[in-house]
Amino acid sequence: MPAVCFYFQVHQPYRLRHYTFFDIGGSPFYEDVQANCDIMLKVARKCYLPMNALLLECIRKYEGRFRIAFSLSGTVLDQFEEYAPEVLESFQALAATGCVEMLDETYGHSLSFLYSRESFRTQVAEHRARIKSLFGQEPRVFRNTELIYNNALAKEIENLGYDALLAEGADHVMGWRSPNYVYRPQGCSRIALLLKNYALSDDIAFRFSNHDWPEYPLTAEKFAHWVHAMNGSGESINLFMDYETFGEHQWEHSGIFEFMAALPEYILQNPDFCFKTPSEVIASKEVRGTLDVPNFMSWADAERDLTAWLGNDMQKDAIHALYACQDKVLALNDAGMTRTWERLQTSDHFYYMCTKWFADGDVHKYFNAYGSPYDAYINFMNVLADFTLRLDALYAAQQATAATTIQA
Amino acid sequence: MRVLMFGWEFPPHISGGLGTACHGMTQALARQGVDIVFLVPSLKGDGKGMDAHLSLRSASGTKVRRSTARTIETLNEELWQRRIQVQHVDSLLFAYATQQSYALREQAVREMRQHTQRCTVPHEEEQTLTLRGDYGADLLQEVQCYGQAGAALALQEQAGRGFDVIHAHDWMTYPAGMLAKKLTGKPLVVHVHATEYDRSGENINPDVAAIERAGMLAADVVMVVSHLTRSLVVQRYNVPPEKVVVVHNAVSRHDARQRYDVPPLCHKEKRVLFMGRVTFQKGPEYFVEAAAEVLRRMPNVRFIMAGSGDMLPRMVRRAGQLRIGNRLHFPGFMRGAEVDRMYAMSDLYVMPSVSEPFGIAPLEAVLYDVPVMLSYQSGVAEVLHNALKVNFWDTHEMASKICAVLSYPKLAAAMVKNCREELKTITWDKAAAHIRAAYARVCHAGG
């Protein structure tokens, strides 16, 4: 009995305000509160609230047969609380149905796994605690920022006690193999791996309203037909996508909401098919093979690699400078400074600095508040310069106090 | 394809970007097999040693036969009085003037009026036209004189080898283009490198604007150097949009690029360069204000304002007032190797133009691996995506970004690297291909 496994990524970064060189040393306020609030309210109105209501209705209508999973970044949870508490309540209502699984990720939606194992573990623990307190769930499944994945990540996640993790079913990794089965990461003994069926996922997330696409318009019936065609050649069709697909990337008038409202019925018309959350998939399906991914992959751009965040020297320079602050941040152990440092780690800041204009430039531009990657880098580096100055000053003060205490 | 081209500047006799652009463009067209007869106001030397496809002619020294002169004179009068509607040819006109310089020039013009009119027809079989070929006080007279020379050349060429298109660069040559079109019936392309609104903002010289408008309306194709200029031409001059073609300028690669070293004593300093005419259009005052703000934060920076123009004295005074004279230098107008050396020694090139139809200089800076900052109000920003961009009036932002470029070496390196790649796609050959396509269209349309 093949399962359809939906996972939606919910994330908003804390966007930085326009922070000039002359603000360095003068202002500790980095966030564009107005823009963050405006965007949160806009996306809540266009996507989060209507889509949550739609999914809640589907769950009630199909009495437990329609099931989904979410991963909410720590930064989006913070912004719900600050700007749109009603959205948080609607997610809690979904979680309370018992048909919705919450996944874990890094608190700051960060690239910390690549640069600091210590910060990575801290952020995963923070996220875990937050999900438990908000939704009463202890996540069993992990997804890393932007589905960045390799063997080492799988090992780390297995050691942290999770049952499964998610990754991109990228062609260059899969080869002839199908993403529609449960795999075991190379070097792991217990943890399972679910892979995104990017063809079907992107039909919804990217191509849905594309008039040049030969399959346009995509109907729930047609999509269900494609899913049903996997019968016999797959056990779990994993549809992973940004939650903002609904109403924000694909606008309401494209019919995306009607599509999703109608989809469960068409999928379930074939009695062989059901919906499952990631934990339910791995509980019911056997591991069919081992997947060896020595190099990092992700779900971004055509390359499915790290170059969207770490493709040029500006990005590398910025992130190296950021993680160079780690020792002092940890030694200082100041809640405010640590929080700021984590929010600066959000992957979006580095995505804005991407200079890959040509093939994927359009998508990058859509998400970019800056005029150019250079502007993004300048702004980030100005903020980071100020943060470093403050960090150094606080750290020096702490050291001085410690020295005085010892002398006394 | 044979083209009769009218231009006011051609290297080595250059005042600004116009000559550079005409040179790059004609070289590329000639490479692609287009024959060009290029008329300049006056020629130093004989114009020999050019490409086989490109011959330079001088308007000054043109001999016009009496009968021909009469025909031209009649047409000319009609053109200026009916179509351009400029009555006083010896008016106080200067291409890049402001109010201050106006008074000074008034004197010069008064003296000049006492001289004989150089373009009238004397009672001889043949008359010889004389032009100085600069932007002097009697520019409008020169322009008219050039127009007559252009008309004479057009008739001569038509009787000789013949030609297919007339191509006139900027307003000084539009009357020549219009006359030539009237006399020969050949299609006219006017090339807008700049408009009076770019040069003077709202305080335009109405005579110049009138010539520009007449030229653009008479033309079969109005070629502009950027989308910025396209919208200006459509809005301010009411040119039908379908007649306007955008051809971005490019830069000619220098073959032998010399390396210039920065003196060891200056190694710890950073240099920020402004290079261009010090006039309203180029926004020099914004550069000075930004420099002052940068210096308050980063004292170890040198600013260089290379160039001359009517706003230079004001800029020097302002630098003194801001007490930054020891950090802001005015080396004056530069040419040739000095320009190259200046670029090569700079850590950042800033072009804060108020209204720049294109602006080739930033592309030259890129040739020397210098990162570039442009105002959004410049056409070159349309092709140079890997430059930093600011609004010319936002000196605070300009200063902030100057500091950023000088403080974050990876930023400058990334900009230089990507600009260098981008420059490979900005070529005169590409521009010439667009121009040829436009020629082909008008010739075809004309029968």
XYZ file of N, CA and C in Angstrom, chain B residues 59 61-65 126-129 152 156:
36
model
N 35.234 69.229 -42.258
C 34.268 70.228 -42.728
C 34.986 71.542 -42.998
N 37.523 73.850 -44.407
C 38.308 73.743 -45.625
C 37.508 73.209 -46.793
N 36.242 72.860 -46.526
C 35.389 72.390 -47.624
C 35.172 73.511 -48.625
N 35.378 73.172 -49.876
C 35.142 74.171 -50.915
C 33.768 73.926 -51.530
N 32.981 74.996 -51.565
C 31.628 74.851 -52.108
C 31.472 75.750 -53.322
N 30.995 75.210 -54.425
C 30.779 76.013 -55.639
C 29.590 76.933 -55.443
N 33.977 80.085 -55.825
C 34.064 79.040 -54.842
C 34.271 79.667 -53.480
N 33.623 79.119 -52.457
C 33.885 79.611 -51.112
C 34.504 78.497 -50.278
N 35.283 78.880 -49.292
C 35.894 77.900 -48.408
C 35.353 78.091 -46.999
N 34.829 77.005 -46.435
C 34.286 77.064 -45.080
C 35.410 76.865 -44.073
N 27.166 69.806 -48.568
C 28.030 69.784 -49.748
C 28.662 68.410 -49.933
N 28.292 65.717 -53.004
C 29.521 65.246 -53.636
C 29.590 63.721 -53.625
